[in-house]
Tab-separated table of C-alpha atoms and ligand atoms in Angstrom:
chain	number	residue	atom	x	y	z
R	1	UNK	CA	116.831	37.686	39.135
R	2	UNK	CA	120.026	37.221	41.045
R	3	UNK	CA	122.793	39.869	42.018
R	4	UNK	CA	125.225	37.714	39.766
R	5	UNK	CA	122.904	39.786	36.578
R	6	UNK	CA	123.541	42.993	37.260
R	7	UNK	CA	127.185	42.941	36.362
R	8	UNK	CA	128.852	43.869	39.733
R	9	UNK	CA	132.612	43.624	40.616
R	10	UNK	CA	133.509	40.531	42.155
R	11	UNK	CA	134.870	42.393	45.318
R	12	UNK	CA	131.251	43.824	45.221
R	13	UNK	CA	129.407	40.889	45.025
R	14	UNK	CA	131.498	39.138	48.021
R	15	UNK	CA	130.301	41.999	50.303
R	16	UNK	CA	126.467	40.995	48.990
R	17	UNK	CA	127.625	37.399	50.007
R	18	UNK	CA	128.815	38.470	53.301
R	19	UNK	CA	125.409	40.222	54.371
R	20	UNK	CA	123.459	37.415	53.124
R	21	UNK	CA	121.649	38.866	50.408
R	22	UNK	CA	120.195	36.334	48.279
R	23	UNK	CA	117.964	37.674	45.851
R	24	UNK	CA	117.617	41.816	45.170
R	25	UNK	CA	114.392	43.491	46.755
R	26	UNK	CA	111.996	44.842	44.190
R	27	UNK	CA	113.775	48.346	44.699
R	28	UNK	CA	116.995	47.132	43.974
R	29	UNK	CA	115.593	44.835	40.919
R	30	UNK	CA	114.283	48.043	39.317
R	31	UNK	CA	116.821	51.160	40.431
R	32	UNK	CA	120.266	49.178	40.186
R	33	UNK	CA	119.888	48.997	36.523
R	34	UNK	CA	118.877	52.366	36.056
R	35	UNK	CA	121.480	53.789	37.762
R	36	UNK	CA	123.916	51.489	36.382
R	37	UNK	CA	123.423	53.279	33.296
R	38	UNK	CA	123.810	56.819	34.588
R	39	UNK	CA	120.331	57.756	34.805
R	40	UNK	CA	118.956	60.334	37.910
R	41	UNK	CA	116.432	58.298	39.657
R	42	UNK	CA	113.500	59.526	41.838
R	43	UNK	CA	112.902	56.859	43.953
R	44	UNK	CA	109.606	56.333	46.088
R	45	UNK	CA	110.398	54.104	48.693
R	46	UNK	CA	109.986	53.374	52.435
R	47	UNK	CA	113.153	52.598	54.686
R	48	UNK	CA	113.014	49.019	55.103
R	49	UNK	CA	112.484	48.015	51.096
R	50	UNK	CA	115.959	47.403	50.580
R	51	UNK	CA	116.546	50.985	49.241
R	52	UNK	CA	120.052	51.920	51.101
R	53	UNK	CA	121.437	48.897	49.113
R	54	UNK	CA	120.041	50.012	46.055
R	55	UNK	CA	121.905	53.013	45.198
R	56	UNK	CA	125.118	51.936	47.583
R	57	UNK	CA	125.919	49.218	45.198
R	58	UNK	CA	126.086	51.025	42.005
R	59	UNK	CA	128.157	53.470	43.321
R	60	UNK	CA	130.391	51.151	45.021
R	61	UNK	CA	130.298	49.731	41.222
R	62	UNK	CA	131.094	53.167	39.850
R	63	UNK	CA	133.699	54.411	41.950
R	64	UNK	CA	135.764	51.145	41.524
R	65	UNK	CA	137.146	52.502	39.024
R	66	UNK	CA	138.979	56.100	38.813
R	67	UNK	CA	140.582	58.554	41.564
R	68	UNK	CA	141.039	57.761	44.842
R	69	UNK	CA	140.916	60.031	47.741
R	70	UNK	CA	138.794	62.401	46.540
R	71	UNK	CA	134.751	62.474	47.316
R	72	UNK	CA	133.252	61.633	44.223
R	73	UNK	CA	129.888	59.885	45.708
R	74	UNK	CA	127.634	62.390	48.541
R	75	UNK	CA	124.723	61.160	50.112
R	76	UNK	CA	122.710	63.767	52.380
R	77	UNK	CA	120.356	62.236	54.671
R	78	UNK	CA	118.300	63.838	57.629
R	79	UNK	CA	120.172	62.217	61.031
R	80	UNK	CA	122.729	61.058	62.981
R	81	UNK	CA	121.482	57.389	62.669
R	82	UNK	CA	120.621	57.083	59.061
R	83	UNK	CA	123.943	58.194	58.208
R	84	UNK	CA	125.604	56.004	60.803
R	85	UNK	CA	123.420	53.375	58.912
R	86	UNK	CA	124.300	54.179	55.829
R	87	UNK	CA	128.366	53.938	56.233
R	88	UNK	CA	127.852	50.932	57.700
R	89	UNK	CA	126.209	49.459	54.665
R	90	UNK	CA	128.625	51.125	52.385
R	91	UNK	CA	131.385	49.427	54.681
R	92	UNK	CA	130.065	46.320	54.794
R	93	UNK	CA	128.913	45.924	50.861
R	94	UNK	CA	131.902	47.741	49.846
R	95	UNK	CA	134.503	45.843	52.214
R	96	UNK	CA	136.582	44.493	49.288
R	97	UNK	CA	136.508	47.263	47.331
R	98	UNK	CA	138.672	49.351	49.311
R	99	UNK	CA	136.335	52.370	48.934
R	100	UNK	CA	136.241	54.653	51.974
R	101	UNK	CA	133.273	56.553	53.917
R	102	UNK	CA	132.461	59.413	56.069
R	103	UNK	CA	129.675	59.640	58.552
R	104	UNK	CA	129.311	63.440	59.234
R	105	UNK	CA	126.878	64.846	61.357
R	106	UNK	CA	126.599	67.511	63.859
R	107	UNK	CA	126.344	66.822	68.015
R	108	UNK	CA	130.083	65.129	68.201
R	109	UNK	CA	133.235	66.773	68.089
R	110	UNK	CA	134.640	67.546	64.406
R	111	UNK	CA	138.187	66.260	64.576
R	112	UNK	CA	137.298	62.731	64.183
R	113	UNK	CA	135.498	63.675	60.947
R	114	UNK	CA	138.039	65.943	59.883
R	115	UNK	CA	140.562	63.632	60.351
R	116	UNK	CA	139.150	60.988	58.143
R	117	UNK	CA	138.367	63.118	55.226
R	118	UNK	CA	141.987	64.326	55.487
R	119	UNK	CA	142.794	60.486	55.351
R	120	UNK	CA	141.275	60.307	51.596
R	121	UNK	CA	137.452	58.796	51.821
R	122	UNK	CA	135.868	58.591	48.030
R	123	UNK	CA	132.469	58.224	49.672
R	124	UNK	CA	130.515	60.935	52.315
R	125	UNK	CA	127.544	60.388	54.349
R	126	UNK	CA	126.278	63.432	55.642
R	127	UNK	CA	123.523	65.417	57.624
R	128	UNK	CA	123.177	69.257	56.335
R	129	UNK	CA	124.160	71.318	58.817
R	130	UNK	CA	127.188	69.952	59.542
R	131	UNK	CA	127.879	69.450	55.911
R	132	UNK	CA	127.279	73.164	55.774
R	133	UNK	CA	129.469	74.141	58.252
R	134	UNK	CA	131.846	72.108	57.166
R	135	UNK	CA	132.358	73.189	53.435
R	136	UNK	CA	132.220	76.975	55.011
R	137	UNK	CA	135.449	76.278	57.109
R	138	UNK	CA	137.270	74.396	53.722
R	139	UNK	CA	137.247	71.143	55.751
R	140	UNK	CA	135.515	69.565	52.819
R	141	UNK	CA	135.493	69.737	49.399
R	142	UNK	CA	132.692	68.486	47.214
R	143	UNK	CA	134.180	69.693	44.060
R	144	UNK	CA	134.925	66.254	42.445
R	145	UNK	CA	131.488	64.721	43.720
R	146	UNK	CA	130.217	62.626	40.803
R	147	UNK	CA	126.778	61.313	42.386
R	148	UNK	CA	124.574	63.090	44.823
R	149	UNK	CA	121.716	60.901	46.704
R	150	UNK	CA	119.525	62.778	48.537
R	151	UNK	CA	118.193	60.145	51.143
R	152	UNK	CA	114.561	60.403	53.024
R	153	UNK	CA	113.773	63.528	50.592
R	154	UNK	CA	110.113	64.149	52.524
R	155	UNK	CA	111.720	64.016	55.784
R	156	UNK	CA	114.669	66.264	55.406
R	157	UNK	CA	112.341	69.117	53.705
R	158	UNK	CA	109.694	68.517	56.937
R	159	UNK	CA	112.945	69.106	59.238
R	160	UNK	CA	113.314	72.490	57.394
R	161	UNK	CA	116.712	71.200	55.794
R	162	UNK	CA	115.536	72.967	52.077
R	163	UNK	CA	117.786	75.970	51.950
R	164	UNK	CA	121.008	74.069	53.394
R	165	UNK	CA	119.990	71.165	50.465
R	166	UNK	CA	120.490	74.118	48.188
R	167	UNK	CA	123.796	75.373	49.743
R	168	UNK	CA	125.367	72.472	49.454
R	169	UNK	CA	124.046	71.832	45.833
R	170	UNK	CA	125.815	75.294	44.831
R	171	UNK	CA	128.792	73.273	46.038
R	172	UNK	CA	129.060	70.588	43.518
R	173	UNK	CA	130.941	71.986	40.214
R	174	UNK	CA	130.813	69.068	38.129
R	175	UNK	CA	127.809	67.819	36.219
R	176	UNK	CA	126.200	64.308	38.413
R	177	UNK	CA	124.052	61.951	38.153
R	178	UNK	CA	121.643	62.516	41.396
R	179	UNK	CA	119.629	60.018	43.035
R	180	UNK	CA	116.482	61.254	45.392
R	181	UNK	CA	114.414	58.894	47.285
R	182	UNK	CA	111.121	59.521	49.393
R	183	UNK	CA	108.651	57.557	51.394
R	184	UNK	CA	106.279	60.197	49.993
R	185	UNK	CA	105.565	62.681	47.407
R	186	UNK	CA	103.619	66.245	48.217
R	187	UNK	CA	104.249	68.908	45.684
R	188	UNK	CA	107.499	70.256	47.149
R	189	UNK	CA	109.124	66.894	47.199
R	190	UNK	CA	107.732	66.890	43.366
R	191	UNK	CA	109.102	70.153	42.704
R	192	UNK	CA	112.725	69.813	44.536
R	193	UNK	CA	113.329	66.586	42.191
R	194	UNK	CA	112.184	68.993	39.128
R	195	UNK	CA	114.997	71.244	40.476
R	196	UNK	CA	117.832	68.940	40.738
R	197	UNK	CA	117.288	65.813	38.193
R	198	UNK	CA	117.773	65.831	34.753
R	199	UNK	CA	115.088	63.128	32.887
R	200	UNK	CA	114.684	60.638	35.983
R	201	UNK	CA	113.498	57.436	36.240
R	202	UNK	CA	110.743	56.975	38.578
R	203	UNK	CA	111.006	54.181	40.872
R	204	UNK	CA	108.034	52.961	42.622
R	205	UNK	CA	107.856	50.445	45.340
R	206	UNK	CA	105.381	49.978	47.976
R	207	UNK	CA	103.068	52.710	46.744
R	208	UNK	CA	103.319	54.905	49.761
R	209	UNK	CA	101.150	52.881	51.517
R	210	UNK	CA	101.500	50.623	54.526
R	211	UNK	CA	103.832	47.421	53.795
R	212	UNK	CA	101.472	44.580	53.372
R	213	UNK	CA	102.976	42.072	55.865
R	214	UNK	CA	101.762	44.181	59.380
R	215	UNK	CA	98.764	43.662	60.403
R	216	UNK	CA	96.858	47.202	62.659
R	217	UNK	CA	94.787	47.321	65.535
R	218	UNK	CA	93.571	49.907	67.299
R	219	UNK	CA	94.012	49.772	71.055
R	220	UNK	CA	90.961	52.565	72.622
R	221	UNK	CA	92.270	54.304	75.819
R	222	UNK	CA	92.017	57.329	77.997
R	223	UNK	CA	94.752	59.186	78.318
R	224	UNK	CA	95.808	58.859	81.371
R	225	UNK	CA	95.379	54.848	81.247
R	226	UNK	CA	97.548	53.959	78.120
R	227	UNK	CA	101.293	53.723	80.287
R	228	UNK	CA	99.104	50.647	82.435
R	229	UNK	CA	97.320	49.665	78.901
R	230	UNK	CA	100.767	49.004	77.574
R	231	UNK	CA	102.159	46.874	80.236
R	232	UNK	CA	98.923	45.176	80.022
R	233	UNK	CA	98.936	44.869	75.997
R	234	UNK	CA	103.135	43.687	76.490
R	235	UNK	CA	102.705	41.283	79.365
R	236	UNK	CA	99.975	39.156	77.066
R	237	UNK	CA	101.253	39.502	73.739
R	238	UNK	CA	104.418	37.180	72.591
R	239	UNK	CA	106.405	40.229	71.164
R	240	UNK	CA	110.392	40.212	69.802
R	241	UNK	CA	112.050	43.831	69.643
R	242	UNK	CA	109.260	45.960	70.440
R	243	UNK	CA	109.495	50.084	69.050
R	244	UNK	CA	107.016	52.419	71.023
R	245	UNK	CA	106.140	56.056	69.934
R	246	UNK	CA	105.845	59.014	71.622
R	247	UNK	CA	104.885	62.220	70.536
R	248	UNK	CA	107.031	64.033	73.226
R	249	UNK	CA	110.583	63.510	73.909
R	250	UNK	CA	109.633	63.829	77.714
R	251	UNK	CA	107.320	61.408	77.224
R	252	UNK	CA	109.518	58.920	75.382
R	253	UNK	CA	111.590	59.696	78.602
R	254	UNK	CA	108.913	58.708	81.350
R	255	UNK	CA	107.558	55.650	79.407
R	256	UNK	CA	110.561	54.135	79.295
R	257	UNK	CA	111.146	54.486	82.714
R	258	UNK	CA	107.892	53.833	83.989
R	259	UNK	CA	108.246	50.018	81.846
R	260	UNK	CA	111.798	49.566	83.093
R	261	UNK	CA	110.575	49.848	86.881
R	262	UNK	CA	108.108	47.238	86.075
R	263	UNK	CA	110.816	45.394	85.459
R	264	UNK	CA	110.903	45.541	81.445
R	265	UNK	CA	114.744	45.589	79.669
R	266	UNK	CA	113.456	49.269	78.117
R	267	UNK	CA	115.251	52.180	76.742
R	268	UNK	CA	114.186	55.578	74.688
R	269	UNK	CA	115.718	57.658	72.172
R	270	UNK	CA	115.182	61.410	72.008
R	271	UNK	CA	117.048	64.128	70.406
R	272	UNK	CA	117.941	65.932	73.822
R	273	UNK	CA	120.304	62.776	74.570
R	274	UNK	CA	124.050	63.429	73.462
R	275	UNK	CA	125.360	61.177	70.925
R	276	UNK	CA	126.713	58.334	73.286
R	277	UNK	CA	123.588	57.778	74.949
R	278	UNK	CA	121.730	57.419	71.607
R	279	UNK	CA	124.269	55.334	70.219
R	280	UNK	CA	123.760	53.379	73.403
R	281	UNK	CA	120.356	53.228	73.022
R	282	UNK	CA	120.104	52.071	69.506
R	283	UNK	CA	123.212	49.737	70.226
R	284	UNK	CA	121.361	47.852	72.589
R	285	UNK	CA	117.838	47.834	71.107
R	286	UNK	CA	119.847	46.371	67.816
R	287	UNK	CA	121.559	43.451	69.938
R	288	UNK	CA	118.864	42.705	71.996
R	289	UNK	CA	120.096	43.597	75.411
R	290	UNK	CA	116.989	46.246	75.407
R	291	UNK	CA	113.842	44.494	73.842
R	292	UNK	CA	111.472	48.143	73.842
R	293	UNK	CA	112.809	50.943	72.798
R	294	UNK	CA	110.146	54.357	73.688
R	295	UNK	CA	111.072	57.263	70.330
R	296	UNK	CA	109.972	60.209	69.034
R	297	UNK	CA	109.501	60.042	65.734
R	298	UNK	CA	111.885	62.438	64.661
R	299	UNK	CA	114.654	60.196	66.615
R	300	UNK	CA	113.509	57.189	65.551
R	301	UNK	CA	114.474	58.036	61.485
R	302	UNK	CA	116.102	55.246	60.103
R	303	UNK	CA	116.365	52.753	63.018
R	304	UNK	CA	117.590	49.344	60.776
R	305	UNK	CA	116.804	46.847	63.472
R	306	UNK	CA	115.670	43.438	61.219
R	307	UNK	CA	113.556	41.773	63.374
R	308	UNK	CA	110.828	44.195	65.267
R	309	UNK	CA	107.827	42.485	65.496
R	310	UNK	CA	105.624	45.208	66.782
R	311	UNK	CA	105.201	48.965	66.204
R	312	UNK	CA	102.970	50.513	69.384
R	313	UNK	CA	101.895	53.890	69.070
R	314	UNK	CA	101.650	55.101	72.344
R	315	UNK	CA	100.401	58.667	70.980
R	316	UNK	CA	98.784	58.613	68.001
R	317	UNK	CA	100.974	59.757	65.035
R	318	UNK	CA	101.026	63.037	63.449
R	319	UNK	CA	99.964	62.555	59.837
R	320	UNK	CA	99.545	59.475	57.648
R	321	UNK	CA	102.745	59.766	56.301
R	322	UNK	CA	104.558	59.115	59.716
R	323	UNK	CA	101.900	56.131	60.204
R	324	UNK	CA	103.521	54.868	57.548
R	325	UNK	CA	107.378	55.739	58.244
R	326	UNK	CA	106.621	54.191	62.274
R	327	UNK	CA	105.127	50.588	61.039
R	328	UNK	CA	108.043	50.640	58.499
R	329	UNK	CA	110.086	49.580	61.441
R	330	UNK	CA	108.147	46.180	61.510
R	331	UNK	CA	107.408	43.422	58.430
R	332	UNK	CA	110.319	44.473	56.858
R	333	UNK	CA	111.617	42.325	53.778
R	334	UNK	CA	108.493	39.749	54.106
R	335	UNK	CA	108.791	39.168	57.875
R	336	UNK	CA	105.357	39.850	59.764
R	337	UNK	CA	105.144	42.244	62.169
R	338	UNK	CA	101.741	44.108	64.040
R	339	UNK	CA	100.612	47.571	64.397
R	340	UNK	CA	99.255	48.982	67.341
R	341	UNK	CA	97.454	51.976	68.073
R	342	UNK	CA	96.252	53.509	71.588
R	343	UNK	CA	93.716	55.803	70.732
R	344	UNK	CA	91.919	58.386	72.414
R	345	UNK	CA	88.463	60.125	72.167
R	346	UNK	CA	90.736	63.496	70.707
R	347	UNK	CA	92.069	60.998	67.882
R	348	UNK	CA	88.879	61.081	65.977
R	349	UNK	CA	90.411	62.380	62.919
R	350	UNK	CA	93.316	61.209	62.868
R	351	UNK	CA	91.526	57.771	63.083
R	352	UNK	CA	89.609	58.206	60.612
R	353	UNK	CA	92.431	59.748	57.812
R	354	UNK	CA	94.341	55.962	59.300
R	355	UNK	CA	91.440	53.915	57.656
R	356	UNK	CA	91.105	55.824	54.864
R	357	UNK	CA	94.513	55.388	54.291
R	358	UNK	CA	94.683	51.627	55.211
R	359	UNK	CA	91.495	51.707	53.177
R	360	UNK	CA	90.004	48.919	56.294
R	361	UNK	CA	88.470	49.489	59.618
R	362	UNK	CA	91.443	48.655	62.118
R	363	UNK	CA	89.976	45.649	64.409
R	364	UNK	CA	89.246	47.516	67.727
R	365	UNK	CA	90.925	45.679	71.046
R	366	UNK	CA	90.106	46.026	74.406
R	367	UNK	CA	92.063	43.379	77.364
R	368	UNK	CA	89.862	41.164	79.213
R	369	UNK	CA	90.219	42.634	82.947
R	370	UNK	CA	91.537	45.768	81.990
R	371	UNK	CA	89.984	48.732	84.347
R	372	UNK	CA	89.438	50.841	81.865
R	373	UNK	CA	87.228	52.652	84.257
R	374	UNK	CA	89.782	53.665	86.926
R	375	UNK	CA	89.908	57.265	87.160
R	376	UNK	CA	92.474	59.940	86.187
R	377	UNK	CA	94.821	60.240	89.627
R	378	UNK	CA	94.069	63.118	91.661
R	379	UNK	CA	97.213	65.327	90.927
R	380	UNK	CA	96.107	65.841	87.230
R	381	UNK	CA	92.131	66.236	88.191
R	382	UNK	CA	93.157	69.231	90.260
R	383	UNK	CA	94.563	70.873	87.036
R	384	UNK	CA	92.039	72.450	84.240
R	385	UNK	CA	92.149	70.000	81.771
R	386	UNK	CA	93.309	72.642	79.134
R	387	UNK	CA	96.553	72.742	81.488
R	388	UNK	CA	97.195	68.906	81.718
R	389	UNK	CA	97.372	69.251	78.134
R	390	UNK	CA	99.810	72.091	78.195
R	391	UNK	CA	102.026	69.565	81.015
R	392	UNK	CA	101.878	66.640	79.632
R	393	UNK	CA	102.560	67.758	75.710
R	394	UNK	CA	105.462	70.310	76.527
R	395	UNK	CA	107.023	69.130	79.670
P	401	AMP	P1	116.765	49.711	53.932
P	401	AMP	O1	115.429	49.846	53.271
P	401	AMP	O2	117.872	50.145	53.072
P	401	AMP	O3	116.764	50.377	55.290
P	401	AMP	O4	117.031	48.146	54.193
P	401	AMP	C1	116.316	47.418	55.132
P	401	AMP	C2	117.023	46.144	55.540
P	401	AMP	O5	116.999	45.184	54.492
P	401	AMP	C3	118.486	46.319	55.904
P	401	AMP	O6	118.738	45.623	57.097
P	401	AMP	C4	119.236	45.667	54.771
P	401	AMP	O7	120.459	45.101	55.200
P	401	AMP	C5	118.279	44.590	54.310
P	401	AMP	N1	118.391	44.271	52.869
P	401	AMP	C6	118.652	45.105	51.858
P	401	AMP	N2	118.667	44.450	50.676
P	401	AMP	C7	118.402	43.161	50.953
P	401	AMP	C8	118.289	41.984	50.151
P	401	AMP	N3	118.429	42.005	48.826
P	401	AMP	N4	118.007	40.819	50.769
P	401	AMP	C9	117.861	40.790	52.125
P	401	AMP	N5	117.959	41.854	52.934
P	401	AMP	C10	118.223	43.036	52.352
């Protein structure tokens, strides 16, 4: 199947052209169609399968046609960066069409934002709360808002975003089409696309499970070893972009600084930074000028960077689920890309629930010449260890 069959606008398929797409992803070969036609869509898909694409281009498609200067297309998503992200791949596919976007999002000032919905935009990309607080002071109007895409569905109800989802759907007067995609699909996901689509067609790619081009291993550590472990682990493996996870914004903090003393171009991204700093960040992980970037997972949402070739966890990850939205940073779109995993003797279970889930024992690594041996330094031995916990996890 090539773009040429779905139908698209000329103007629409030069912006395709222009970002290289050559043949649609599997989401896109199923949802376009679908949505093409009108339909609400629940869509079960990881970032990284081509998904953005797939509802940007039909309603780059749809709006072509009708008013101007009015927001007839919304799509909520759960941060700053994913709806940077997303603008940019409704500017870039929709460069032709003369359609125009709004990123909004909360941390920056509001008079850019203001300014450019005042301007006219057809299409807005935007986080809740500032959505919210928006549409309270009359600085936006959603009234003429034809589609509604609710982007990274799991993730936004995890960040407690329900009830302003709900605000905001009170906004919309007009009967829409509404688009809702996932990486997973627990009961209230299930039951918030009950709520807001009318006869949907489910769209499944990937399965919720791990993408099938990264290969895991487990990397078994002490705690207070895994900062020298993963200079170790990067000085021997041939690595491109490199994305390491913390659970602790502090600790995103101090790892990157600790690998950029040992002389490593390294960089992290945590929600306390203000916007520049993240942009920053993210700018210069996405050009190259910083090859490891240390996240939180939370801060990490929706980082598009093509060519990652490994996902370390530094701290083991939450749940499953965010196993599966970290490694969907790597072997995106049929590249390769490798999983790593420091774990510790507390990981147990979570190790366990990770080979369930990858349904395969993770091979386990250890470096030749590695002290694993050496002992915790002296300052954290004189704390109880219930306390080093308590230090290192909330500092
Ligand atoms: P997403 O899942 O929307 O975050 O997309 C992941 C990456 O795949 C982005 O960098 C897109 O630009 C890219 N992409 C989307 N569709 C295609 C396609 N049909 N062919 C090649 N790359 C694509």
């Amino acid at each position: 199947m090539s773009f040429e069959d779905f139908g698209f606008h000329p103007s629409i398929l030069a912006g395709v052209r222009e970002l290289g797409y050559v043949e649609p992803t599997p989401i896109q070969e199923e949802s376009i169609p679908a949505i093409m036609q009108g339909r609400d869509i629940i869509g079960l898909a990881q970032t990284g399968t081509g998904k953005t694409a797939a509802f940007v281009l039909p309603i780059l498609q749809r709006l072509s046609a009708g008013t101007r200067g009015q927001i007839r297309a919304l799509v909520v998503a759960p941060t700053r960066e994913l709806t940077e992200q997303t603008c940019e791949v409704v500017e870039n596919l929709g460069r032709q069409t003369g359609l125009r976007s709004v990123a909004i999002y909360g941390g920056v000032s509001v008079v850019n934002q203001t300014r450019m919905l005042k301007g006219g935009v057809e299409i807005a990309v935007a986080c809740p709360g500032r959505l919210l607080d928006m549409l309270w002071q009359g600085a936006v109007d959603l009234s003429a808002v034809e589609v509604l895409v609710i982007d990274e569905a799991d993730r936004m109800l995890d960040m407690g975003f329900l009830p302003d989802i709900r605000n905001i759907l009170k906004c919309l007067l007009k009967p829409h089409q509404t688009l809702l995609f996932s990486a997973t699909m627990p009961d209230t996901i299930r039951g918030l696309a009950r709520e807001v689509t009318r006869n949907p067609v489910t769209v499944q790619v990937g399965r919720t499970a791990p993408a099938t081009t990264v290969s895991h291993a487990f990397y078994p550590v002490e705690q207070h070893l895994k900062t020298e472990l993963l200079k170790e682990v990067l000085s021997r493996t041939k690595t491109g972009s490199v994305l390491v996870f913390t659970r602790t914004k502090r600790r995103a903090e101090r790892v990157a600084e600790q690998l950029s003393r040992a002389g490593y171009r390294a960089t992290s991204l945590q929600g306390d930074l203000p916007q520049n700093r993240r942009q920053a960040a993210l700018d210069g992980f996405r050009t190259g000028s910083f090859k490891i970037l240390v996240a939180t997972d939370i801060a990490a949402r929706g980082i598009d960077v093509l060519d990652i070739s490994h996902i370390i966890n530094y701290d083991m990850p939450d749940d499953t689920d965010s196993y599966i939205h970290r490694i969907g940073r790597t072997g995106r779109i049929g590249r390769a890309g490798e999983a790593f995993t420091f774990v510790t003797n507390e990981d147990a279970t979570m190790t366990g629930s990770l080979e369930r889930l990858l349904k395969a024992r993770p091979e386990r690594r250890t470096m030749p010449g590695f002290d694993y041996a050496k002992p915790e330094p002296e300052r954290h031995r004189l704390l109880p260890r219930r306390q080093t916990r308590w230090r290192t996890w909330h500092n």
